[in-house]
Structure formats: C-alpha cells, structure tokens
Amino acid sequence: MKAVKVIDLKNPIVKIEINSNENSIGIADESGSFREIDVNEFKLVSGFKINLEKPLRTFSNSVAISNSLRFIAICLADKNEVGVWGFKNKKLLRIFKRHSGEVESVQIDNKDHYIATGGTDGKVFLWNVKTGRLASSLAPHADYVTAISFSENSMWIATGSYDKSLNITNIANLNKVSKLRGHSGAITSIKFLKNLKLVSGDKNGEVIIWDYSVNKLIKKMPKMLDVVTSFCVTNDQKYLFASSKNGYIALYNLESGERLNDTFIKHSSAVTSMQFLSSKNMLVMGRMDGFLLFYDLNKEQTELNHAIKDKLYSKAYELVEKNPMLLDTKEYKLLEATWHSDLKQAEALLETGERDSVSKLLKPYMDITLKRAFIQKLLREFKEFEKFKFLVESRKFPLAYSMANLYTSFRQTSVFMKMEGYWRTYFNKAKDIMFKKGAEEDMKSLLAPFRGIPEKTALIQSLFQERETYNLFMLRLGKKDFKNIFLMAKQFPFIQELDEYNKIQTFADNLMQKCEQALKEGRYNEAVRNVQILTDFPDFEERAKNVIKLSNLYANLMNEYANKRYLKVYQMVDEYPFLEETLLYNELESSWFSIIDEIEKMVAIGDVEAIKQRTDNYSKVKSKIPKIVQTIRSAHFVQIEDAIKTKNLPVQNILSALQRYVEIYGYDDDLTYLVEIAKSKYNMPIELGLLQDGDISKIFGVKELPNNIFPQ
C-alpha cells in the first residue's frame, strides 16, 4: 500500500493526535516542535517550538496532545514534573509535580478535564486541568508506569507498567479497580474498545484483548515481531491496526481475534505513533526518520471497483488478499457474485457440451490460483458428464449418485437437481401412504429405484421402521411442541433429514435475527414476545434467553430513569456493568461529571461544606461514595497545605490536623508530602506519634466527615 501523502518533518515524530472534528491533526517531534496540520489540504495550520533542556523521548508515552488540540502535556526530563502548554496560545499553563522519580507517561482525557501522570516511582496521579490541583491518587504499580489510556467517555482509565500488569479504574466513581495480568513484557500501548473491552501491547510484541468489566483475558492474539508502539481501530471497531518498532503495521480482526496480515504496511523506519481518521478512512502515522504518512484505505476500494469493471479479476483478488478489509465492501460482494454467476453459466454450458465457450468465459479467472484449480477440476470432471446424464435419464439412480459423489461438480447441475426432485417426489408419496393398511409393498415399489444409495438408505429404513415415530413427529409439529420435537430428533437422527425439520430450523434462524434486531432498535416488548418460543430450540436457547434478559434489563432501566429513580439505575449498572454503554446511563453520568467539575473547583479552596451540599443527592449511591470521600479528602489536604504554605497557624495546629487526617484516611503519599513541606516551612521536625491508622476505603458515609480538618 502506498501513502497518498508524505511530509518530511526532519525530526523523529513522537506523538500524533487527531482533532475531535477530524479536520486537522496535532504532531509533536523530538526537537520539541508542535504543529497542527490540515488533513484536507495537508497544509500547516499553526506551530511553535518549546525550548526544552533535552529532546522529547521517542518510543515512550511521555507526550500527550488533547484531542481538542487545546493542551500539550510533556514529561520533563530529570525534573520529576509534567509541563502543560496551550496549543493555541503557546504558553506554559501549568506544572504538575508530585512524583518522587521521573515521570514516564502522561495522557489527557477526551473532555480536557483530567491529565494523568505515571512515574518511575510506580505512582499514578490524576490532575484537574482547570484548577491545576491533584484530583486523585490512583492504584500504584510495582514498577515504572509506562502507558496510560482513557476510555472514549472518560469514565475509565487504564495504566500499564514494567511490572507487566494493567490497572483499570473507574474515575467517575473511584469504586472499581481491576488488576489485569497476562503480559510477558512491559506494557507499551493501551487502547479502550467498546463494550467494556480494551487491547494492550507490550515490549515483546504481545497483543491481548481484555474484558475489564469481569477482569478477564479474552484473547491473546498472534504476536508482533517487535515492540508494540501504538494501536488504532476502524470506526466500527472491527479492525485493529498495530504498529511496531520494526516498521510493520499489522492488521487484526477484533471479532475473531485473527491476525489478517502481519505486514499490512511495511516501513523502512520504525513507526512511533499512529492514528485512524474515521471520516476519511485514512491511516496517519509518524516515523523515527521524521516522515509523516497518510494512507487512504478508500483508494484500494476504488482500485477494486475498476478492476472488476475491467474484468481484471486476478488483480481484484490480489487486492483483497493484501487488504482483507476489502472483504466487507460492496465491491467484493459484486466480485464474488460475478464469479458465482459466471460459474453457474459455465456449468450450464458444460451440460450442453460447449467446452470452448466455457474456456473463454472463465479465462479471466485462470491467473487466480484457487479459481484455476477449481476450473481445471470442473473441466476434468465434466468429461464424464454425459455418462452421468445417461444414468439419470435411465433411472439408474444408485450409479448416478455414486458418480455425483465422485465428481462433486455434478451436484450443482440441473440434471442432479432433477434426480433429487425424483427422490423427493417418491419419498413424499411413500410418506403419504405409509399409514394405509397394506401400504408396505407400495412403499417398497415407490422407493425401489433408490435402494442401495448410502445417503438415502437410512431415510428409507427409518420410514419403514419408524412409522409411528414419524407420526408422532408430525403430531407434535402440528401442536408446535418444539421442545419434544428436538428431543425426538436427537433420539431418532432420521428426523433431522426431513424437509419439515429443516423448515423448522429455517424458521428459527429467521425469527432469531428479527428478535435480535428488535432488541438492537429498542423494541423490547416485541423482542421478548417473539423470542419466547425459541427457548425450546437447543441451537437458539442460549441466544433467546440472552435476548429476554437484555430486553427486560433495558426496559427496566428505561422505566427507572423515566421515573427519576436514579439510585436504582446506579444499582442496576453496578450489578450489570455492560449497561454503562447505554445512552441513558451516559446522560445520567454526564450530569455527574458536571457535578465532579464543580466540586473539584471547591477542592481548590478547601470548601468541604459546599462539596457535601452539592453531592447530597448522591450520598446514598454506593458507587459514588468513594469519589465523594476522595474529593473531601483532597479538600482537607488543601486546607492543611494552604495553612502550611501561609504559616498562618501555629505548628501545633498543623500537627493536630495531620494527626486527624491520619485517623480518618490513614497514611498515604499525600500525608508524606504534607509532612515534608511542613518540616521545610517551619524548619523543625514533625513527629505524628503513634496513631490509629484510618482507612479511606472503609468510609461509607459522607456526612460524618468534618468540614474542617483542623480541630475546633
């Protein structure tokens, strides 16, 4: 695949981010230069350079660009800090420092609300962009934090580490933390997917799909040959692109877990960052040699269309082989329809002996290996077709079926279908008279031409031996007693060969599709009403019960939401995490995020009373209590920090507040930080003494927490 546009930026590219409107991209290179490039005209929109003491690190997650292109966050080398710049005003806006070692990784959420930082100290901090304050300390790792990712809706954060594990945290609530293990190397890339799934890659090239709602490893996909440097997915999330340090882009099918092409695109230089422009179906990638490349995936679809129109089928199938995503296009469906149409016409011509016409018709397919082998077999087998035709016309069915089994191409011909028509006619006549007195001889006479044919013998014998069984089958069919019909089919396999049985299966398949579509479109009552009958079908029982379960859940969720019973909605989501994907829950969470935004501003001034008042309606929602408590803890931290920095209180008051903090929340990194700055400001040792250590995870009520951490 060739790039439609190549731009030489001269310096190694560190990070690419797509603007949320998909009209432009933000790019960072090793020199500290930042650019915005228009993706319609491939022109520079704006740019500036940050004077850094050291170059930005490639093959790391040490630079983040917000998808609004408003902010740039950089892990500052040797400073244990993260600097935040405005992309538009080109100014340093904030410095975040709390890590005790270098900051290894940084990421900005999709709402520009949080910046997450991970360090060599294994710690992960969540910062409020607007206030510049620490919002939360997240679950730490045992080693360097090497990768961070936010979910699309900004409700979840995933962190990866040299300790080969991932931590997944619900940042809207802080009530769910999952530890995922399964990698053999340091985590280098993480990407959230829909339906509470995510994909992660590591230093050894491993690619793993997870269901983080149940802490489950779903699939270890085929490894890449080098370090995984980035992931991106198509808009429907069916396909995953993975880039590696060796310059290869691999293509995976996320539904099957297969690697479709390990060298979908090959580069001469390492790929450092990659994104997918869904509105243009375009891959954008940056390389170590400084080149920025754009790949138009629609281009090959257009090429496929032209190849089909020009009857260049060999080229068409070659395009599909190189790019398996073309299998989903209308052009490929047309290509296959053309092949089957030509094949059917060729079979019809062969039946009339017109071999030369067939050779001419199928000539465009002869350069395609699989098609050529099939055509050659077809032509070879049809040399015997006249013998087969004679046997059918002579009603020598045993010999004809024997030839059809040997020369399988014959089974698609009109002559074979005619023979099958004879069989169905005689078999149905035998069924019609089977219960008449003395009908056995007439049945034998009707079915005599098909004696000795292995594929028919079992049915013929069953018809004679199981007449009562067949009668019972028809009786149960009339009563739509499907449960017992399938039990009979399991006990008497001949039933599975009956036309009536096959019609039942077709009916079930069609009904199942309609019910699942009704569920998808929100017609829950219709889905439940129609799918009930399928619970008696073994092949559909599990799917039918799932439709009923989901329909009832979604209907109940809508009812609780409509009646403003939000506590019940949250309880349902806690029990069934997949409900997080619903529009209703996201609307509800949008309100909660607005409140989070408000109370985190209150943290900046240490106003615990205001936090309590604003979150009062959520104080009984179990899943929200950890976030509220954590916010109040942060406000108490600010109260102590401000008092220390201004020195407006005696050291004994500071000591009392620190002791009270420990008794409520326990010892933590924030306390250590406060003790250190207190020592520095007051120029004296701070000894807390032996205290009863509190535990923030065991605080289940909000109202009993003090408004002021300083004892009154």
XYZ file of C-alpha atoms in Angstrom:
712
model
C 0.000 0.000 0.000
C 1.361 3.402 -0.976
C 0.905 6.600 1.007
C -1.211 9.282 -0.675
C 0.791 11.993 1.072
C 4.238 12.101 2.676
C 5.522 15.081 4.683
C 9.125 15.304 5.876
C 9.265 16.926 9.328
C 13.040 16.336 9.576
C 12.964 15.183 13.221
C 11.695 11.907 14.725
C 7.940 12.077 15.336
C 6.941 11.416 18.941
C 3.162 11.841 19.019
C 0.174 12.240 16.673
C -3.313 13.197 17.852
C -6.444 13.722 15.756
C -8.559 16.796 16.382
C -12.032 15.727 17.529
C -13.537 17.439 14.449
C -11.146 15.358 12.285
C -10.166 18.366 10.171
C -6.635 18.507 11.496
C -4.008 16.633 13.476
C -1.556 17.687 16.171
C 2.023 16.446 15.920
C 4.981 16.551 18.304
C 8.538 15.788 17.218
C 11.697 15.020 19.135
C 13.002 18.613 18.936
C 10.015 19.978 20.878
C 8.261 21.336 17.786
C 4.462 21.141 17.728
C 2.386 21.508 14.578
C -1.242 21.463 13.547
C -1.740 20.151 10.003
C -4.927 20.391 7.944
C -5.803 16.877 6.729
C -7.886 18.100 3.803
C -5.122 20.088 2.121
C -2.127 18.712 4.070
C -1.054 22.246 4.976
C 0.425 23.656 8.145
C -2.216 25.472 10.223
C -0.011 26.587 13.101
C 3.063 25.577 15.035
C 5.588 26.525 17.675
C 8.633 25.153 19.433
C 9.202 24.639 23.141
C 12.771 25.144 24.277
C 13.473 22.005 26.266
C 16.697 21.047 28.025
C 16.543 17.578 26.484
C 14.880 16.156 23.342
C 11.482 14.507 23.692
C 11.649 10.747 24.037
C 10.553 8.534 21.150
C 9.032 5.080 21.790
C 7.531 6.337 25.019
C 4.247 7.783 26.208
C 5.888 10.907 27.600
C 3.946 13.397 25.442
C 0.162 13.867 25.238
C -1.874 16.132 22.972
C -5.551 16.662 23.802
C -7.992 15.710 21.047
C -9.325 19.263 21.171
C -5.764 20.397 20.315
C -6.015 22.804 23.271
C -3.337 21.300 25.508
C 0.059 19.620 25.288
C 1.437 17.749 28.284
C 5.122 16.794 28.439
C 7.059 14.702 30.931
C 10.032 16.981 31.657
C 13.270 15.021 31.734
C 15.222 14.964 35.016
C 12.679 17.202 36.746
C 10.043 14.768 38.055
C 7.471 17.156 36.573
C 4.897 17.460 33.816
C 4.501 20.730 31.974
C 1.234 21.714 30.292
C 1.224 24.165 27.381
C -1.607 25.751 25.439
C -1.527 24.599 21.812
C -3.074 27.844 20.575
C -1.511 30.463 22.867
C 1.842 28.587 23.001
C 2.245 29.388 26.706
C 3.179 27.248 29.684
C -0.050 26.927 31.680
C 0.724 24.517 34.489
C 3.454 22.480 36.127
C 2.366 19.287 37.908
C 4.814 17.866 40.416
C 4.233 15.205 42.998
C 6.225 12.202 41.720
C 9.334 11.149 43.635
C 11.003 9.969 40.425
C 10.922 10.862 36.746
C 7.535 10.994 35.046
C 7.392 8.244 32.433
C 3.921 8.597 30.927
C 1.151 11.152 30.533
C -2.311 11.281 28.948
C -5.192 13.765 28.621
C -8.810 12.614 28.712
C -11.247 13.278 25.862
C -13.059 16.017 27.781
C -9.930 18.020 28.689
C -10.928 17.505 32.321
C -8.046 15.364 33.576
C -4.366 14.840 32.923
C -2.986 11.562 34.227
C 0.701 11.098 35.042
C 2.650 7.922 35.784
C 6.179 7.776 37.131
C 9.224 5.648 37.754
C 8.002 5.607 41.362
C 5.062 3.433 40.200
C 2.570 6.094 41.224
C -0.327 7.419 39.142
C -1.827 10.860 39.723
C -4.961 12.373 38.237
C -4.863 16.167 37.868
C -7.714 18.596 37.265
C -6.773 20.646 34.199
C -8.828 23.708 35.159
C -7.775 24.044 38.796
C -4.287 22.591 38.486
C -4.964 20.586 41.642
C -4.450 16.897 42.235
C -7.863 15.240 41.841
C -6.944 11.685 42.872
C -4.095 9.313 43.523
C -4.816 6.081 41.650
C -3.764 2.490 42.314
C 0.054 2.286 42.089
C 2.218 -0.213 40.219
C 5.250 -2.131 41.464
C 7.438 -0.626 38.733
C 7.614 2.220 36.190
C 4.248 3.317 34.788
C 4.827 3.097 31.037
C 1.423 3.626 29.383
C -1.855 5.415 30.168
C -5.165 5.498 28.304
C -8.629 6.982 28.936
C -11.863 5.446 27.663
C -13.838 7.277 24.983
C -16.374 8.563 27.540
C -13.612 9.449 30.039
C -15.192 7.237 32.722
C -12.281 4.779 32.857
C -8.515 4.971 32.948
C -6.042 2.175 32.261
C -2.398 2.235 33.307
C 0.324 -0.201 32.263
C 3.710 -0.840 33.766
C 7.089 -2.529 33.614
C 5.560 -4.887 36.182
C 3.637 -6.384 33.169
C 0.239 -5.578 34.670
C -2.608 -3.194 33.908
C -4.738 -1.299 36.434
C -8.221 -0.283 35.301
C -10.029 2.340 37.395
C -13.488 3.879 37.133
C -12.551 7.537 37.619
C -16.160 8.720 37.705
C -16.668 6.772 40.919
C -13.239 5.530 42.077
C -15.111 2.449 43.297
C -13.759 -0.099 40.826
C -10.102 -1.015 40.353
C -9.138 -4.084 38.356
C -5.694 -5.663 38.082
C -5.084 -7.479 34.792
C -2.139 -9.852 34.369
C -1.128 -11.850 31.316
C 1.650 -9.974 29.525
C 5.223 -11.258 29.366
C 6.797 -7.823 28.972
C 6.425 -4.165 29.928
C 3.170 -2.607 28.698
C 3.827 -0.154 25.865
C 0.392 0.640 24.407
C -3.249 0.563 25.573
C -6.466 1.255 23.652
C -10.017 1.181 25.046
C -12.650 -0.511 22.876
C -16.435 -0.594 23.019
C -18.430 -2.985 25.255
C -16.014 -2.615 28.199
C -13.100 -4.168 26.321
C -9.560 -2.961 25.780
C -6.448 -4.037 23.888
C -2.904 -3.817 25.218
C 0.518 -4.415 23.713
C 3.922 -4.958 25.269
C 7.658 -4.819 24.728
C 7.730 -8.423 23.493
C 5.142 -7.801 20.774
C 2.223 -9.444 22.594
C -1.284 -8.168 21.798
C -4.071 -9.034 24.271
C -7.822 -8.326 24.320
C -9.432 -7.937 27.771
C -12.928 -7.628 29.222
C -12.197 -5.325 32.140
C -15.766 -5.467 33.478
C -15.077 -9.033 34.646
C -11.238 -8.919 34.792
C -10.970 -11.496 32.025
C -8.337 -12.131 29.369
C -10.385 -12.790 26.230
C -7.755 -13.486 23.612
C -4.002 -13.487 23.166
C -3.676 -12.533 19.542
C -0.721 -13.545 17.330
C 2.402 -11.678 18.438
C 4.144 -8.933 16.543
C 7.851 -9.292 15.832
C 8.946 -6.248 17.833
C 7.812 -3.714 20.454
C 4.176 -2.616 20.009
C 4.321 1.179 19.636
C 0.673 2.168 19.038
C -2.860 0.998 18.300
C -5.808 2.422 16.396
C -9.125 0.953 15.273
C -11.634 1.431 12.471
C -14.830 3.311 13.266
C -16.883 0.113 13.658
C -14.075 -1.356 15.802
C -13.958 -4.492 13.695
C -10.342 -3.984 12.685
C -7.283 -3.143 14.761
C -4.059 -1.665 13.389
C -0.922 -2.251 15.461
C 2.417 -0.593 14.744
C 5.794 -1.857 15.850
C 9.361 -0.725 16.248
C 10.447 -2.729 13.193
C 8.255 -0.549 10.962
C 5.494 -3.093 10.309
C 1.787 -2.377 10.607
C -0.250 -5.489 11.424
C -3.976 -5.833 10.741
C -6.169 -7.776 13.194
C -9.825 -8.744 13.156
C -11.113 -7.855 16.632
C -14.234 -10.022 16.249
C -12.353 -13.249 15.506
C -9.032 -12.381 17.151
C -7.190 -13.310 13.949
C -4.199 -11.508 12.538
C -5.201 -10.958 8.924
C -1.909 -9.528 7.704
C 1.306 -9.140 9.705
C 2.777 -6.804 7.082
C -0.292 -4.807 6.068
C 2.066 -1.862 5.601
C 5.863 -2.130 5.708
C 8.124 0.803 6.536
C 11.863 1.264 6.268
C 11.845 3.152 9.571
C 10.256 2.476 12.954
C 6.666 3.682 13.422
C 6.438 5.792 16.580
C 2.784 6.939 16.551
C -0.351 6.140 14.553
C -3.980 7.309 14.330
C -7.063 6.481 12.254
C -9.152 9.228 10.613
C -12.564 7.567 10.501
C -14.251 10.325 8.471
C -11.762 9.773 5.645
C -11.000 6.079 6.255
C -7.364 7.111 6.461
C -4.370 5.921 8.473
C -1.901 8.548 9.677
C 1.464 7.528 11.023
C 4.723 9.088 12.132
C 8.146 7.519 11.838
C 11.527 7.648 13.513
C 13.063 9.183 10.384
C 10.724 12.192 10.656
C 8.288 11.302 7.888
C 4.539 11.773 8.375
C 2.496 9.492 6.088
C -1.173 9.357 5.115
C -2.762 6.165 3.755
C -6.174 6.346 2.081
C -7.899 2.996 2.652
C -10.655 4.012 0.211
C -8.110 4.097 -2.600
C -7.835 0.312 -2.785
C -11.632 0.036 -2.717
C -11.714 2.287 -5.795
C -8.985 0.198 -7.432
C -11.031 -2.944 -6.730
C -14.068 -1.391 -8.366
C -12.098 -0.516 -11.510
C -10.524 -3.979 -11.661
C -13.975 -5.618 -11.560
C -15.338 -3.300 -14.259
C -12.323 -4.061 -16.487
C -12.672 -7.804 -15.748
C -9.172 -7.848 -14.246
C -10.234 -10.428 -11.696
C -6.700 -11.576 -10.922
C -5.800 -8.041 -9.847
C -9.078 -7.769 -7.923
C -8.434 -10.882 -5.832
C -4.822 -9.835 -5.318
C -6.038 -6.544 -3.820
C -8.372 -8.437 -1.482
C -5.604 -10.805 -0.405
C -3.337 -7.886 0.536
C -6.127 -5.920 2.208
C -8.638 -8.279 3.909
C -10.793 -5.282 4.926
C -11.994 -5.239 1.310
C -13.938 -8.415 2.141
C -16.515 -6.143 3.821
C -17.031 -3.906 0.800
C -19.859 -3.913 -1.728
C -17.184 -4.254 -4.423
C -16.058 -7.607 -3.046
C -19.653 -8.807 -2.835
C -20.012 -7.829 -6.509
C -16.773 -9.661 -7.344
C -17.973 -12.871 -5.711
C -21.440 -12.518 -7.251
C -19.800 -12.140 -10.661
C -17.716 -15.267 -10.088
C -20.716 -17.360 -9.000
C -22.785 -16.049 -11.906
C -20.034 -16.907 -14.396
C -19.568 -20.292 -12.750
C -23.271 -21.076 -12.974
C -23.276 -20.062 -16.637
C -20.183 -22.210 -17.224
C -21.875 -25.240 -15.642
C -24.922 -24.694 -17.845
C -22.676 -24.533 -20.942
C -20.824 -27.676 -19.879
C -24.124 -29.504 -19.530
C -24.697 -28.816 -23.236
C -21.101 -29.712 -24.160
C -19.915 -26.177 -25.040
C -16.395 -26.505 -23.532
C -14.837 -23.851 -25.788
C -17.347 -21.255 -24.629
C -16.593 -22.180 -21.007
C -12.843 -21.738 -21.517
C -13.452 -18.280 -22.963
C -15.918 -17.314 -20.192
C -13.622 -18.367 -17.336
C -10.338 -17.228 -18.874
C -10.167 -14.024 -16.691
C -10.045 -16.272 -13.593
C -7.228 -18.558 -14.754
C -4.468 -16.436 -13.188
C -6.065 -16.841 -9.740
C -4.547 -19.926 -8.098
C -7.621 -21.152 -6.193
C -10.005 -20.373 -9.028
C -7.732 -22.019 -11.625
C -7.595 -25.243 -9.613
C -11.390 -25.214 -9.315
C -11.888 -24.544 -13.038
C -9.472 -27.302 -14.014
C -11.302 -29.736 -11.757
C -14.625 -28.615 -13.234
C -13.451 -29.172 -16.815
C -11.863 -32.519 -15.940
C -14.965 -33.831 -14.210
C -17.364 -32.738 -16.970
C -15.617 -35.036 -19.418
C -17.706 -37.725 -17.687
C -20.928 -35.717 -17.578
C -22.660 -37.472 -20.498
C -22.324 -40.798 -18.648
C -23.903 -39.229 -15.569
C -26.704 -37.713 -17.610
C -27.424 -41.068 -19.258
C -27.611 -42.819 -15.867
C -30.127 -40.260 -14.554
C -32.271 -40.428 -17.670
C -32.153 -44.241 -17.465
C -33.279 -44.032 -13.832
C -30.147 -45.874 -12.727
C -30.009 -43.750 -9.629
C -27.538 -45.785 -7.489
C -24.877 -45.471 -10.186
C -25.741 -41.801 -10.791
C -25.402 -40.906 -7.103
C -22.139 -42.806 -6.986
C -20.803 -40.697 -9.875
C -22.056 -37.469 -8.218
C -20.110 -38.356 -5.087
C -17.005 -38.982 -7.181
C -17.420 -35.915 -9.398
C -18.795 -33.339 -6.960
C -19.268 -30.679 -9.661
C -22.265 -32.674 -10.908
C -24.171 -31.940 -7.695
C -24.720 -28.325 -8.839
C -26.177 -29.279 -12.236
C -29.801 -29.234 -13.338
C -29.525 -32.974 -14.046
C -28.619 -33.707 -10.427
C -31.407 -31.396 -9.202
C -33.809 -33.296 -11.445
C -32.701 -36.555 -9.829
C -33.177 -35.063 -6.368
C -36.653 -33.990 -7.496
C -37.471 -37.615 -8.343
C -36.297 -38.645 -4.895
C -38.426 -36.071 -3.063
C -41.493 -36.951 -5.146
C -41.236 -40.686 -4.461
C -40.269 -40.236 -0.813
C -43.193 -37.880 -0.160
C -45.589 -40.276 -1.876
C -44.296 -43.059 0.354
C -44.822 -40.842 3.428
C -48.375 -40.046 2.334
C -49.407 -43.719 2.137
C -47.292 -45.105 4.967
C -50.231 -45.355 7.397
C -52.611 -47.026 4.967
C -53.332 -50.659 5.518
C -51.086 -52.898 3.420
C -49.078 -49.925 2.132
C -45.690 -51.508 2.756
C -45.410 -53.176 -0.678
C -46.452 -49.979 -2.469
C -43.857 -48.044 -0.475
C -41.168 -50.546 -1.411
C -42.141 -50.246 -5.039
C -42.024 -46.447 -4.958
C -38.608 -46.335 -3.294
C -37.050 -49.295 -5.124
C -35.078 -47.080 -7.584
C -33.223 -45.544 -4.603
C -32.279 -48.757 -2.812
C -28.524 -49.165 -2.386
C -27.812 -45.422 -2.261
C -25.957 -44.831 1.069
C -27.217 -41.292 1.606
C -30.841 -42.414 1.124
C -30.733 -45.835 2.803
C -31.043 -44.526 6.367
C -34.112 -42.448 5.473
C -35.785 -45.342 3.647
C -35.158 -47.748 6.511
C -36.389 -45.188 9.042
C -39.556 -44.665 7.039
C -40.399 -48.354 7.315
C -39.124 -48.914 10.827
C -40.186 -45.660 12.467
C -43.605 -45.041 11.043
C -45.022 -44.468 14.495
C -42.153 -42.104 15.319
C -42.792 -40.097 12.180
C -46.484 -39.961 13.012
C -45.657 -38.644 16.486
C -43.257 -36.113 14.947
C -45.986 -34.760 12.640
C -48.459 -34.663 15.534
C -46.041 -32.619 17.667
C -45.246 -30.378 14.722
C -48.947 -29.589 14.374
C -49.049 -28.623 18.054
C -45.760 -26.627 17.747
C -44.300 -28.769 20.519
C -40.746 -27.860 19.517
C -39.113 -28.943 22.745
C -40.178 -32.560 22.276
C -39.516 -32.414 18.522
C -35.841 -31.670 19.188
C -35.675 -34.404 21.801
C -37.044 -36.805 19.180
C -34.550 -35.573 16.581
C -31.720 -36.311 18.982
C -33.055 -39.814 19.630
C -34.036 -40.561 16.012
C -31.467 -38.913 13.665
C -33.566 -39.642 10.538
C -35.921 -36.845 11.635
C -33.130 -34.336 11.026
C -33.203 -35.264 7.332
C -36.878 -34.486 6.904
C -37.962 -31.407 4.955
C -40.330 -30.455 7.758
C -37.484 -30.455 10.274
C -35.298 -28.255 8.046
C -38.174 -25.792 7.656
C -38.341 -25.523 11.466
C -34.647 -24.666 11.599
C -35.024 -22.016 8.887
C -37.993 -20.518 10.712
C -35.977 -20.364 13.950
C -32.991 -18.731 12.295
C -35.124 -16.011 10.689
C -37.070 -15.368 13.897
C -33.870 -15.116 15.932
C -32.479 -12.461 13.587
C -35.711 -10.452 13.811
C -35.716 -10.614 17.620
C -32.081 -9.527 17.902
C -32.791 -6.640 15.542
C -35.812 -5.638 17.650
C -33.571 -5.658 20.743
C -30.974 -3.507 18.973
C -33.655 -0.978 17.943
C -35.173 -0.778 21.426
C -38.408 -2.670 20.684
C -38.038 -4.692 23.874
C -41.612 -5.951 24.314
C -41.695 -7.214 20.745
C -38.333 -8.941 21.176
C -39.427 -10.745 24.360
C -42.822 -11.722 22.954
C -41.426 -13.264 19.776
C -38.314 -14.878 21.155
C -40.049 -16.926 23.864
C -40.754 -19.809 21.509
C -37.042 -20.135 20.674
C -36.168 -21.119 24.235
C -37.373 -24.605 23.193
C -34.826 -24.742 20.340
C -31.492 -26.175 21.621
C -29.438 -24.311 18.995
C -31.081 -20.999 19.896
C -31.919 -21.430 23.587
C -28.916 -19.505 24.943
C -29.313 -16.626 22.471
C -33.072 -16.467 23.111
C -32.613 -16.317 26.876
C -29.991 -13.597 26.415
C -32.432 -11.531 24.318
C -35.079 -11.906 27.051
C -32.607 -10.963 29.790
C -31.269 -7.923 27.946
C -34.714 -6.755 26.836
C -36.037 -6.894 30.390
C -32.950 -5.158 31.755
C -33.051 -2.346 29.209
C -36.810 -1.898 29.701
C -36.381 -1.761 33.486
C -33.520 0.714 33.123
C -35.684 2.979 30.957
C -38.529 2.755 33.470
C -36.338 3.626 36.466
C -34.734 6.506 34.566
C -38.087 7.862 33.364
C -39.359 7.847 36.948
C -36.171 9.558 38.180
C -35.248 6.660 40.429
C -31.562 7.260 39.770
C -30.366 5.316 42.809
C -31.964 2.211 41.301
C -30.347 2.957 37.928
C -26.906 3.062 39.567
C -27.616 -0.164 41.430
C -28.543 -1.864 38.151
C -25.338 -0.653 36.478
C -23.260 -1.874 39.428
C -24.819 -5.310 39.006
C -24.678 -5.326 35.181
C -21.631 -3.259 34.077
C -22.477 -3.556 30.355
C -25.366 -1.115 30.966
C -22.676 1.577 31.106
C -22.787 1.527 27.308
C -26.424 2.703 27.200
C -27.357 6.224 26.178
C -29.496 6.689 29.309
C -26.637 5.902 31.665
C -24.285 8.181 29.760
C -26.827 11.014 30.050
C -27.021 10.395 33.789
C -23.237 10.269 34.094
C -22.946 13.493 32.130
C -24.805 15.214 34.977
C -22.493 13.542 37.492
C -19.409 14.721 35.572
C -20.743 18.281 35.698
C -21.007 17.937 39.462
C -17.477 16.490 39.629
C -16.266 19.548 37.737
C -17.958 21.802 40.291
C -16.765 20.016 43.421
C -13.178 19.778 42.183
C -13.208 23.569 41.925
C -14.403 23.575 45.548
C -11.398 21.386 46.395
C -9.118 24.204 45.249
C -10.407 26.371 48.121
C -10.888 23.524 50.608
C -14.662 24.034 50.873
C -15.865 20.673 52.259
C -19.285 22.011 53.301
C -20.040 23.088 49.711
C -18.891 19.687 48.414
C -21.293 17.925 50.757
C -24.193 20.140 49.763
C -23.570 19.725 46.036
C -23.296 15.921 46.254
C -26.117 15.382 48.748
C -28.359 13.651 46.182
C -25.583 11.129 45.524
C -24.547 10.495 49.121
C -26.584 7.265 49.222
C -25.391 5.979 45.856
C -22.907 3.303 46.835
C -20.836 3.666 43.682
C -20.458 7.437 44.136
C -19.401 7.494 47.789
C -15.692 6.672 47.113
C -15.413 9.617 44.705
C -17.140 11.997 47.139
C -14.937 10.824 50.024
C -11.818 11.138 47.875
C -12.849 14.683 46.923
C -13.394 15.655 50.559
C -10.004 14.122 51.408
C -8.441 16.313 48.718
C -10.200 19.379 50.174
C -8.829 18.517 53.635
C -5.392 18.180 52.036
C -5.757 21.685 50.549
C -6.811 23.089 53.935
C -3.610 21.760 55.518
C -1.367 22.638 52.550
C -2.600 26.251 52.417
C -2.138 26.651 56.181
C 1.434 25.319 55.953
C 2.383 27.485 52.962
C 0.954 30.676 54.517
C 2.197 29.808 58.040
C -0.938 31.453 59.439
C -1.359 28.795 62.146
C 0.969 27.557 64.901
C 2.822 24.307 64.229
C 0.761 22.570 66.928
C -2.427 23.214 64.935
C -0.733 21.802 61.824
C 0.336 18.756 63.802
C -3.221 18.235 65.107
C -4.652 18.483 61.574
C -2.110 15.982 60.244
C -2.942 13.587 63.073
C -6.657 13.934 62.395
C -6.027 13.317 58.678
C -4.252 10.050 59.551
C -7.033 8.927 61.870
C -9.651 9.459 59.138
C -7.842 8.481 55.942
C -4.727 6.633 57.023
C -1.117 7.189 55.987
C -0.720 7.941 52.278
C 1.606 9.695 49.833
C -0.220 12.998 50.281
C 0.422 12.907 54.010
C 4.122 12.267 53.440
C 4.193 15.262 51.090
C 2.460 17.489 53.689
C 4.871 16.424 56.429
C 7.851 17.232 54.199
C 6.652 20.738 53.305
C 5.725 21.361 56.974
C 9.270 20.432 58.014
C 10.628 22.797 55.390
C 8.326 25.736 56.180
C 8.569 25.512 59.969
C 12.192 24.375 59.874
C 11.619 21.755 62.528
C 10.918 18.015 62.739
C 7.288 16.955 62.540
C 6.515 13.854 64.600
C 2.982 12.487 64.399
C 3.468 9.855 67.073
C 1.591 6.585 67.341
C -1.877 6.983 65.857
C -4.800 4.762 64.977
C -4.479 4.423 61.210
C -7.727 5.186 59.354
C -8.763 3.585 56.074
C -10.354 5.656 53.311
C -11.745 2.515 51.657
C -13.877 1.836 54.744
C -15.604 5.205 54.839
C -19.182 4.576 53.742
C -20.773 7.792 54.948
C -20.081 11.349 53.918
C -21.918 13.489 56.442
C -19.776 12.413 59.418
C -16.603 13.717 57.755
C -15.597 17.086 59.264
C -15.980 20.282 57.282
C -12.660 21.471 58.660
C -9.703 19.152 59.233
C -8.401 21.458 61.931
C -9.927 20.544 65.318
C -12.152 23.360 66.565
